[in-house]
Amino acid sequence: MSHDVSNAKVLNTPLSTNRWLGTATLVVAGALQTLTFSPFQLWWLGPVSVLLILLVTVPLASEKLFRAGWLTGLGLFGSGASWVYISISEHGNTVIPVAILLTVAFVAGLALFHGLAFWFWGKLARNSAVRRLILFPAIWILGDWLRGWLLTGFPWLYLGTAHTDGPLAGLAPLTGVHGITFWITATGAGLYAGWWLMKHLRPVAAGVTLVIVLIPWLIAPAMNRVDWTELSTEATTFAAMQGNIPQQIKWDPEFLKDQIVTYLGMTEGHWDTDLVLWPETAIPIPQDQAGKIIEHISNELGENSTLITGIPWYGFSDRLEDFTYHNSIIAIGNGEGMYHKQKLVPFGEYVPLQSVLRGLIGFFDLPMSSFSQGPAWQDPLTANGIKIMPFICYEVAYPDFVAFNARGAGLLLTISNDGWFGDSIGPLQHLQIARMRALETGRYMLRGTNNGVTAIINQRGQLTETIPQFERATLTGEVFTAKGSTPYMQTGSWPVLTLAVILIVFTRERVIPPVSASGS
């Protein structure tokens, strides 16, 4: 490519020259990514979305890319995460206009991550179309990574998660979700490059480019049949109770006894099961007040049986040097251990700037929104000698956190109460995220929820047993422990992040000549 501005102009299309058409395309492209996830599972729209984004943004002047990124994020989070409105309005006792305003602020704030990433992309690539194409996957990955930890993080709607049932699923044990996302964005960039080369009558170069980006799509399905971990031959019997307790009465003192009686009744006939699972805060009173309940459960369980349940914890913390609450999970019976949740949900489990925000609206005073963060590097729970690493609700969304904590554990387990999000797509996205964690670690993931979807997920991320949403039912099945580690468990996302940094470092002006971008 030459340095002529005229060559840059051939990159222009109505999508990049018409401001309103470009705006609409970016928002739609972001929304298309939501369709790649559950319950839609149109994974093939991932590269299509990226291609549309590039058709708009590659010709744009650098100073216009922040807005372009923000619009993309607006489409993604507006369609894929606006279910937070249900928590704010229905369960936060917030009037509708304020709930709408807070939801819009939430979506617009998350979209800033894409805006920042695209701004950085423009600064690095300047006006070189070639550099923009090479750098795009790297910038996207780094933007996802930043969003996953800054201000406790929102590791949701990563493009790679859509491939639990897609052809790139075989990459998950090798590279994790970020590696899959990298190749989806690289594929979109490759499609753009192929289109541009064909316009310049270079069919051989276009063909080579397309073959390169298609290679992982052809190899990954075979990789999905590789056994990275070794499963035990002896099955562990498993039962999980889905109580379907309405969120409106979850913390009402008048209904606390009824909830416990419900779960005790559902467990009748399953006390001799090897592993019994109740969901997040199934016992809705702190452990220091639940001694008789825990004792009753222990007496009912069979000699080799363990019941694991969510329960709030209250007591003095040597680490925090104060009395505090934790959102916790405990093993009872032929097992031991208690785990305190580390990744807390802002406003749901703790309130940032609570001295200012408490009391302003009902959403800032949700029940049990005063939890403290649990300590890092907690030991797994044990059940009949099996090491089980638990993750409470939102924690399962953090890929590296799950991978590193899964080391040495034979089973993974997650409990949740997705009743906060009603009949929205949020809980189904949450289930798909748990499936990706099973894929990445080569381990069974046991999922217990209050109102669905309770499930057994095998080491390949497949659902073997489920209870549909909004049903009171008991799930039974068999699970198998795993030995060994996947490559991703050993390295985490660092190889992919390192590759992104390498691309940034070596894709510089003296290596790749610039082609001025359009100012339109």
Coordinates of C-alpha atoms in Angstrom, one line a residue:
M1 CA 0.0 0.0 0.0
S2 CA 1.3 3.4 -0.9
H3 CA 1.3 6.5 1.2
D4 CA -1.3 8.3 -1.0
V5 CA -4.4 9.5 0.6
S6 CA -6.2 8.4 -2.6
N7 CA -5.5 4.8 -1.8
A8 CA -7.0 5.3 1.6
K9 CA -10.2 6.6 0.0
V10 CA -10.9 3.3 -1.7
L11 CA -11.4 1.9 1.8
N12 CA -14.4 4.2 2.2
T13 CA -17.9 2.8 1.9
P14 CA -21.3 4.5 2.7
L15 CA -20.9 2.9 6.1
S16 CA -17.9 5.1 6.8
T17 CA -18.8 8.3 4.9
N18 CA -22.4 8.6 6.0
R19 CA -22.4 9.6 9.7
W20 CA -25.9 8.4 10.5
L21 CA -25.5 5.1 8.7
G22 CA -22.2 4.5 10.3
T23 CA -23.6 5.2 13.8
A24 CA -26.5 2.8 13.2
T25 CA -24.1 0.1 11.8
L26 CA -21.9 0.3 14.9
V27 CA -24.8 0.0 17.3
V28 CA -26.2 -2.9 15.3
A29 CA -22.8 -4.6 15.1
G30 CA -22.5 -4.4 18.9
A31 CA -26.0 -5.8 19.3
L32 CA -25.3 -8.7 16.9
Q33 CA -22.7 -9.9 19.4
T34 CA -25.4 -10.5 22.0
L35 CA -27.1 -12.8 19.5
T36 CA -23.9 -15.0 19.6
F37 CA -24.6 -15.9 23.2
S38 CA -27.3 -18.0 24.9
P39 CA -30.2 -18.3 24.4
F40 CA -29.7 -17.3 20.7
Q41 CA -26.3 -19.1 20.1
L42 CA -25.7 -17.6 16.7
W43 CA -21.9 -17.8 17.1
W44 CA -21.2 -17.2 13.4
L45 CA -22.4 -13.6 13.9
G46 CA -19.2 -12.8 15.8
P47 CA -16.9 -12.4 12.8
V48 CA -19.7 -10.7 10.9
S49 CA -20.0 -8.1 13.7
V50 CA -16.3 -7.5 13.7
L51 CA -16.3 -7.1 9.9
L52 CA -19.1 -4.5 10.1
I53 CA -17.2 -2.6 12.8
L54 CA -14.1 -2.5 10.6
L55 CA -16.0 -1.4 7.5
V56 CA -17.0 1.7 9.5
T57 CA -13.9 2.4 11.5
V58 CA -10.8 1.5 9.4
P59 CA -11.2 4.6 7.2
L60 CA -12.1 7.0 10.0
A61 CA -9.7 9.6 11.3
S62 CA -8.2 8.6 14.7
E63 CA -10.0 11.3 16.6
K64 CA -13.3 9.7 15.7
L65 CA -12.6 6.3 17.0
F66 CA -13.5 6.9 20.6
R67 CA -17.0 7.7 19.6
A68 CA -17.1 4.6 17.3
G69 CA -16.0 2.3 20.1
W70 CA -18.5 3.8 22.5
L71 CA -21.3 3.2 20.0
T72 CA -20.2 -0.4 19.6
G73 CA -20.2 -0.9 23.3
L74 CA -23.6 0.8 23.6
G75 CA -25.1 -1.8 21.2
L76 CA -23.5 -4.7 22.9
F77 CA -24.3 -3.8 26.5
G78 CA -27.6 -2.2 25.7
S79 CA -28.8 -5.4 24.2
G80 CA -26.8 -7.9 26.3
A81 CA -26.7 -6.5 29.8
S82 CA -29.7 -4.2 30.3
W83 CA -31.3 -7.1 32.3
V84 CA -29.8 -5.2 35.3
Y85 CA -33.0 -3.1 35.0
I86 CA -34.9 -5.9 36.7
S87 CA -32.7 -5.9 39.7
I88 CA -32.9 -2.1 40.0
S89 CA -36.6 -1.7 39.4
E90 CA -38.4 -4.9 40.6
H91 CA -36.1 -5.9 43.4
G92 CA -34.5 -2.6 44.3
N93 CA -37.9 -0.8 44.9
T94 CA -36.8 2.0 42.5
V95 CA -39.3 4.0 40.6
I96 CA -39.3 3.3 36.9
P97 CA -37.9 6.6 35.6
V98 CA -34.9 6.3 38.1
A99 CA -34.5 2.6 37.2
I100 CA -34.3 3.5 33.5
L101 CA -31.8 6.3 34.2
L102 CA -29.6 4.0 36.2
T103 CA -29.7 1.3 33.6
V104 CA -28.8 3.7 30.9
A105 CA -25.9 5.0 33.0
F106 CA -24.8 1.4 33.6
V107 CA -24.8 0.6 29.9
A108 CA -23.2 3.9 28.8
G109 CA -20.5 3.4 31.5
L110 CA -19.6 -0.1 30.3
A111 CA -19.5 1.2 26.7
L112 CA -16.7 3.5 27.7
F113 CA -14.4 0.5 27.9
H114 CA -14.8 0.0 24.2
G115 CA -14.5 3.7 23.6
L116 CA -11.2 3.7 25.5
A117 CA -9.9 0.7 23.6
F118 CA -10.8 2.2 20.2
W119 CA -9.1 5.5 21.2
F120 CA -5.9 3.6 22.1
W121 CA -6.2 1.7 18.8
G122 CA -6.3 5.0 16.9
K123 CA -3.3 6.4 18.8
L124 CA -1.2 3.3 18.1
A125 CA -2.2 2.7 14.4
R126 CA -2.5 6.4 13.5
N127 CA -3.6 6.6 9.9
S128 CA -2.3 3.3 8.7
A129 CA -5.1 0.9 7.5
V130 CA -2.7 -2.0 7.6
R131 CA -1.7 -1.3 11.2
R132 CA -5.3 -0.9 12.2
L133 CA -6.2 -4.4 10.9
I134 CA -3.2 -6.0 12.6
L135 CA -3.7 -4.3 15.9
F136 CA -7.5 -4.7 16.1
P137 CA -7.5 -8.2 17.7
A138 CA -4.8 -7.1 20.2
I139 CA -6.6 -4.0 21.2
W140 CA -9.9 -5.8 21.6
I141 CA -8.4 -8.4 23.8
L142 CA -6.7 -5.9 26.0
G143 CA -9.9 -4.0 26.3
D144 CA -11.7 -7.1 27.4
W145 CA -9.0 -7.8 29.9
L146 CA -9.2 -4.3 31.4
R147 CA -13.0 -4.6 31.7
G148 CA -12.5 -7.8 33.5
W149 CA -10.6 -6.4 36.5
L150 CA -11.0 -2.6 36.7
L151 CA -13.4 -1.5 39.5
T152 CA -13.9 -5.2 40.4
G153 CA -14.5 -6.0 36.7
F154 CA -17.4 -7.0 34.5
P155 CA -16.2 -10.1 32.7
W156 CA -19.4 -10.7 30.8
L157 CA -20.2 -10.9 27.1
Y158 CA -16.7 -12.0 26.0
L159 CA -17.1 -13.0 22.3
G160 CA -15.3 -16.3 22.9
T161 CA -17.9 -17.5 25.4
A162 CA -20.3 -18.0 22.5
H163 CA -18.3 -21.0 21.4
T164 CA -19.3 -23.4 24.1
D165 CA -21.2 -25.0 21.2
G166 CA -19.2 -23.4 18.4
P167 CA -16.3 -24.7 16.3
L168 CA -13.6 -22.9 18.3
A169 CA -14.6 -24.6 21.6
G170 CA -11.5 -26.9 21.2
L171 CA -9.2 -23.8 21.8
A172 CA -10.7 -23.2 25.3
P173 CA -8.4 -25.7 27.2
L174 CA -5.4 -24.2 25.3
T175 CA -6.0 -20.5 25.3
G176 CA -9.0 -19.8 27.4
V177 CA -11.9 -17.6 26.4
H178 CA -9.6 -14.6 25.4
G179 CA -7.8 -16.8 22.9
I180 CA -11.0 -17.7 21.2
T181 CA -12.1 -14.0 21.2
F182 CA -8.7 -13.1 19.7
W183 CA -9.3 -15.5 16.7
I184 CA -12.9 -14.3 16.2
T185 CA -11.7 -10.7 15.9
A186 CA -8.7 -11.8 13.8
T187 CA -11.1 -13.6 11.5
G188 CA -13.1 -10.4 11.1
A189 CA -9.9 -8.5 10.3
G190 CA -8.9 -11.2 7.8
L191 CA -12.3 -11.0 6.0
Y192 CA -11.8 -7.2 5.7
A193 CA -8.3 -7.7 4.4
G194 CA -9.5 -10.2 1.9
W195 CA -12.2 -7.8 0.7
W196 CA -9.7 -5.0 0.3
L197 CA -7.2 -7.2 -1.6
M198 CA -9.9 -8.4 -4.0
K199 CA -10.8 -4.8 -4.7
H200 CA -7.2 -4.3 -5.7
L201 CA -7.3 -7.3 -7.9
R202 CA -5.0 -9.4 -5.8
P203 CA -6.9 -12.6 -5.6
V204 CA -4.0 -14.8 -4.6
A205 CA -3.1 -12.6 -1.6
A206 CA -6.8 -12.5 -0.7
G207 CA -7.0 -16.3 -0.8
V208 CA -3.9 -16.8 1.3
T209 CA -5.3 -14.3 3.9
L210 CA -8.6 -16.1 4.1
V211 CA -7.0 -19.6 4.3
I212 CA -4.8 -18.4 7.3
V213 CA -7.8 -17.1 9.3
L214 CA -9.8 -20.2 8.5
I215 CA -7.1 -22.7 9.8
P216 CA -8.1 -22.6 13.5
W217 CA -11.8 -22.9 12.6
L218 CA -10.9 -26.2 10.8
I219 CA -8.5 -27.5 13.5
A220 CA -10.3 -26.6 16.7
P221 CA -13.2 -29.1 16.3
A222 CA -10.7 -31.9 16.3
M223 CA -9.0 -30.4 19.3
N224 CA -12.3 -30.6 21.2
R225 CA -11.9 -34.4 21.3
V226 CA -8.5 -34.3 23.0
D227 CA -8.6 -35.4 26.7
W228 CA -6.5 -32.9 28.6
T229 CA -7.4 -34.3 32.0
E230 CA -8.0 -37.8 33.2
L231 CA -11.5 -38.6 34.7
S232 CA -12.0 -41.1 37.4
T233 CA -13.7 -44.4 36.6
E234 CA -15.7 -44.3 39.8
A235 CA -18.8 -42.1 39.7
T236 CA -19.9 -39.8 42.5
T237 CA -23.7 -39.6 43.0
F238 CA -25.0 -36.1 43.0
A239 CA -28.3 -34.3 43.8
A240 CA -29.1 -30.6 43.6
M241 CA -32.2 -28.9 44.9
Q242 CA -33.7 -26.0 43.1
G243 CA -36.2 -24.4 45.5
N244 CA -37.5 -21.6 43.2
I245 CA -38.0 -19.3 46.2
P246 CA -39.4 -15.9 45.0
Q247 CA -36.9 -13.1 45.4
Q248 CA -39.5 -10.9 47.0
I249 CA -39.6 -13.2 50.1
K250 CA -36.0 -14.4 50.1
W251 CA -35.0 -12.2 53.0
D252 CA -38.4 -11.7 54.7
P253 CA -38.0 -12.9 58.3
E254 CA -41.6 -14.3 58.1
F255 CA -40.6 -16.8 55.4
L256 CA -37.1 -17.8 56.5
K257 CA -38.3 -21.0 58.3
D258 CA -40.4 -21.9 55.3
Q259 CA -37.4 -21.7 53.0
I260 CA -35.3 -24.0 55.2
V261 CA -38.2 -26.5 55.5
T262 CA -38.6 -26.4 51.7
Y263 CA -35.0 -27.5 51.2
L264 CA -35.1 -30.1 53.9
G265 CA -38.2 -31.6 52.4
M266 CA -36.7 -31.7 48.9
T267 CA -33.7 -33.5 50.3
E268 CA -35.8 -36.4 51.7
G269 CA -34.8 -39.5 49.8
H270 CA -31.4 -38.1 48.9
W271 CA -29.6 -38.0 52.3
D272 CA -27.4 -41.0 51.3
T273 CA -26.3 -39.4 48.0
D274 CA -22.6 -38.8 47.9
L275 CA -22.9 -35.1 47.2
V276 CA -25.9 -32.9 47.8
L277 CA -26.0 -29.3 46.7
W278 CA -28.2 -26.4 47.9
P279 CA -27.9 -23.0 46.1
E280 CA -26.6 -19.6 47.2
T281 CA -27.9 -18.5 50.6
A282 CA -30.3 -21.5 50.7
I283 CA -29.9 -21.1 54.5
P284 CA -30.8 -17.4 54.7
I285 CA -29.5 -16.8 58.2
P286 CA -25.9 -16.4 59.3
Q287 CA -24.0 -19.5 60.4
D288 CA -23.7 -18.3 64.0
Q289 CA -27.6 -18.5 64.2
A290 CA -27.9 -21.7 62.2
G291 CA -26.3 -24.2 64.5
K292 CA -29.4 -26.3 65.0
I293 CA -30.1 -26.4 61.3
I294 CA -26.5 -27.5 60.5
E295 CA -26.7 -30.1 63.3
H296 CA -30.0 -31.5 61.9
I297 CA -28.5 -31.8 58.4
S298 CA -25.4 -33.5 59.7
N299 CA -27.6 -36.0 61.6
E300 CA -29.7 -36.8 58.5
L301 CA -26.8 -37.3 56.1
G302 CA -25.5 -40.8 55.4
E303 CA -22.1 -41.8 56.7
N304 CA -20.4 -41.1 53.4
S305 CA -22.6 -38.1 52.3
T306 CA -21.8 -34.4 52.2
L307 CA -24.2 -31.5 51.8
I308 CA -22.8 -28.2 50.5
T309 CA -24.9 -25.1 50.8
G310 CA -24.8 -21.4 50.5
I311 CA -25.1 -19.5 53.8
P312 CA -24.1 -16.0 55.1
W313 CA -21.3 -15.9 57.6
Y314 CA -21.0 -13.4 60.4
G315 CA -18.1 -13.1 62.9
F316 CA -14.9 -11.4 63.7
S317 CA -12.3 -11.3 60.9
D318 CA -8.7 -11.3 62.0
R319 CA -7.8 -10.1 58.5
L320 CA -10.3 -7.2 58.6
E321 CA -9.9 -6.6 62.4
D322 CA -13.7 -6.2 62.7
F323 CA -16.9 -8.1 62.8
T324 CA -18.2 -8.6 59.2
Y325 CA -20.5 -10.6 56.9
H326 CA -19.4 -12.9 54.1
N327 CA -21.4 -14.5 51.4
S328 CA -20.2 -18.1 52.0
I329 CA -20.6 -21.8 51.2
I330 CA -20.1 -24.6 53.7
A331 CA -19.6 -28.4 53.6
I332 CA -21.6 -30.4 56.1
G333 CA -21.4 -34.1 56.9
N334 CA -18.6 -36.3 55.5
G335 CA -16.7 -33.2 54.3
E336 CA -15.4 -30.0 55.6
G337 CA -14.5 -26.4 54.8
M338 CA -16.0 -23.0 54.4
Y339 CA -15.4 -20.6 51.5
H340 CA -16.0 -16.8 51.5
K341 CA -16.8 -15.1 48.3
Q342 CA -14.0 -13.0 46.9
K343 CA -15.5 -11.4 43.8
L344 CA -18.4 -9.2 45.1
V345 CA -21.0 -7.7 42.9
P346 CA -21.1 -3.8 43.2
F347 CA -24.4 -2.6 44.7
G348 CA -25.7 -6.2 45.0
E349 CA -23.3 -7.3 47.7
Y350 CA -21.5 -4.1 48.7
V351 CA -22.2 -0.4 48.0
P352 CA -19.3 1.7 46.8
L353 CA -19.2 5.1 48.5
Q354 CA -21.9 3.8 50.8
S355 CA -21.7 6.7 53.2
V356 CA -22.9 8.9 50.3
L357 CA -25.3 6.5 48.5
R358 CA -27.0 4.6 51.3
G359 CA -30.6 5.8 51.7
L360 CA -30.8 7.7 48.5
I361 CA -33.0 5.1 46.7
G362 CA -34.0 1.5 47.5
F363 CA -31.5 0.0 45.1
F364 CA -28.7 1.2 47.3
D365 CA -30.2 -0.6 50.3
L366 CA -30.8 -4.1 48.9
P367 CA -30.9 -6.9 51.5
M368 CA -27.5 -8.4 52.3
S369 CA -25.6 -5.6 50.4
S370 CA -23.0 -5.3 53.2
F371 CA -20.8 -8.3 52.5
S372 CA -17.0 -8.1 52.8
Q373 CA -14.6 -9.7 50.4
G374 CA -13.2 -13.1 51.4
P375 CA -9.5 -13.7 51.6
A376 CA -7.5 -14.8 48.5
W377 CA -6.2 -18.3 48.0
Q378 CA -8.8 -20.2 50.0
D379 CA -8.6 -24.0 50.2
P380 CA -11.1 -26.1 48.4
L381 CA -14.0 -27.8 50.2
T382 CA -13.7 -31.6 50.7
A383 CA -16.5 -34.2 50.3
N384 CA -15.6 -37.8 51.0
G385 CA -12.0 -37.1 50.2
I386 CA -12.8 -35.2 47.0
K387 CA -11.4 -31.7 46.7
I388 CA -14.1 -29.3 45.3
M389 CA -13.4 -25.7 44.4
P390 CA -16.5 -23.6 44.9
F391 CA -17.4 -20.3 43.1
I392 CA -20.3 -18.2 44.3
C393 CA -22.5 -16.7 41.5
Y394 CA -20.6 -13.9 39.7
E395 CA -17.2 -15.4 40.5
V396 CA -17.5 -18.0 37.8
A397 CA -17.4 -15.3 35.2
Y398 CA -13.7 -14.6 35.9
P399 CA -11.7 -17.0 33.6
D400 CA -8.2 -16.7 35.1
F401 CA -9.6 -16.7 38.7
V402 CA -11.4 -20.0 38.1
A403 CA -8.5 -21.6 36.2
F404 CA -5.9 -20.9 38.9
N405 CA -8.2 -21.9 41.7
A406 CA -9.1 -25.1 40.0
R407 CA -5.6 -26.5 40.3
G408 CA -5.6 -29.5 42.6
A409 CA -9.4 -29.7 42.7
G410 CA -11.2 -32.7 41.2
L411 CA -14.5 -31.0 40.8
L412 CA -15.7 -27.4 40.3
L413 CA -18.9 -26.1 41.8
T414 CA -20.9 -22.9 41.5
I415 CA -24.0 -21.7 43.3
S416 CA -26.1 -18.8 42.4
N417 CA -29.4 -17.0 42.9
D418 CA -30.3 -15.6 39.5
G419 CA -33.7 -14.6 40.7
W420 CA -32.4 -11.0 40.7
F421 CA -32.7 -11.0 36.9
G422 CA -36.1 -12.6 36.4
D423 CA -37.2 -14.0 33.0
S424 CA -34.3 -12.3 31.1
I425 CA -31.4 -13.6 29.1
G426 CA -29.0 -12.8 32.0
P427 CA -29.3 -16.2 33.8
L428 CA -28.9 -18.1 30.5
Q429 CA -25.7 -16.1 29.7
H430 CA -24.5 -17.0 33.2
L431 CA -25.0 -20.7 32.6
Q432 CA -23.1 -20.5 29.3
I433 CA -20.2 -18.8 31.2
A434 CA -20.1 -21.7 33.6
R435 CA -19.9 -24.1 30.7
M436 CA -16.9 -22.2 29.3
R437 CA -15.1 -22.5 32.6
A438 CA -15.7 -26.3 32.5
L439 CA -14.2 -26.4 29.0
E440 CA -11.2 -24.4 30.0
T441 CA -10.4 -26.6 33.0
G442 CA -11.4 -30.0 31.7
R443 CA -13.5 -30.6 34.8
Y444 CA -17.1 -31.2 35.7
M445 CA -18.9 -28.1 36.9
L446 CA -21.8 -28.6 39.2
R447 CA -24.3 -25.7 39.2
G448 CA -26.9 -25.1 41.9
T449 CA -29.3 -22.2 41.6
N450 CA -32.4 -21.0 43.4
N451 CA -34.6 -20.7 40.3
G452 CA -32.6 -22.1 37.4
V453 CA -30.7 -23.3 35.5
T454 CA -29.4 -26.0 37.9
A455 CA -27.2 -28.3 35.9
I456 CA -24.4 -30.8 35.7
I457 CA -21.8 -29.7 33.1
N458 CA -19.2 -32.2 32.0
Q459 CA -15.6 -31.7 31.2
R460 CA -16.4 -30.7 27.6
G461 CA -18.8 -28.0 28.7
Q462 CA -21.8 -30.1 27.7
L463 CA -25.0 -30.1 29.8
T464 CA -25.7 -33.7 31.0
E465 CA -28.6 -32.9 33.4
T466 CA -30.6 -29.7 33.9
I467 CA -33.7 -28.3 35.7
P468 CA -35.5 -25.6 33.7
Q469 CA -35.9 -22.2 35.1
F470 CA -38.7 -21.3 37.5
E471 CA -39.4 -24.9 38.6
R472 CA -39.1 -26.4 42.1
A473 CA -37.4 -29.7 41.4
T474 CA -34.4 -32.0 42.3
L475 CA -31.7 -32.9 39.9
T476 CA -29.9 -36.2 40.2
G477 CA -27.0 -37.7 38.3
E478 CA -23.4 -38.9 38.4
V479 CA -20.2 -36.9 38.1
F480 CA -16.6 -37.8 37.8
T481 CA -13.5 -36.2 39.3
A482 CA -10.6 -35.1 37.2
K483 CA -6.8 -35.3 37.5
G484 CA -4.3 -33.1 35.8
S485 CA -4.4 -29.7 34.3
T486 CA -5.2 -28.1 30.9
P487 CA -2.6 -25.9 29.4
Y488 CA -4.8 -22.9 30.1
M489 CA -4.9 -23.8 33.8
Q490 CA -1.1 -23.5 33.9
T491 CA -0.7 -20.3 31.9
G492 CA -3.9 -18.5 32.2
S493 CA -4.5 -15.7 29.7
W494 CA -0.9 -14.5 29.8
P495 CA 0.2 -16.0 26.4
V496 CA -2.7 -14.3 24.6
L497 CA -2.1 -11.0 26.4
T498 CA 1.6 -11.3 25.7
L499 CA 0.8 -11.9 22.0
A500 CA -1.3 -8.7 22.0
V501 CA 1.5 -6.7 23.5
I502 CA 4.0 -8.1 21.0
L503 CA 1.7 -7.1 18.1
I504 CA 1.6 -3.6 19.5
V505 CA 5.3 -3.3 20.1
F506 CA 6.3 -4.6 16.6
T507 CA 3.5 -3.0 14.6
R508 CA 5.1 0.4 14.4
E509 CA 5.5 3.1 11.8
R510 CA 9.0 2.2 10.6
V511 CA 7.9 -1.4 10.0
I512 CA 4.5 -0.8 8.3
P513 CA 4.1 2.3 6.2
P514 CA 1.1 4.5 6.9
V515 CA -1.9 5.0 4.7
S516 CA -3.8 8.1 5.7
A517 CA -7.3 7.5 6.9
S518 CA -10.4 9.5 5.9
G519 CA -11.5 12.4 8.0
S520 CA -15.1 11.7 7.3

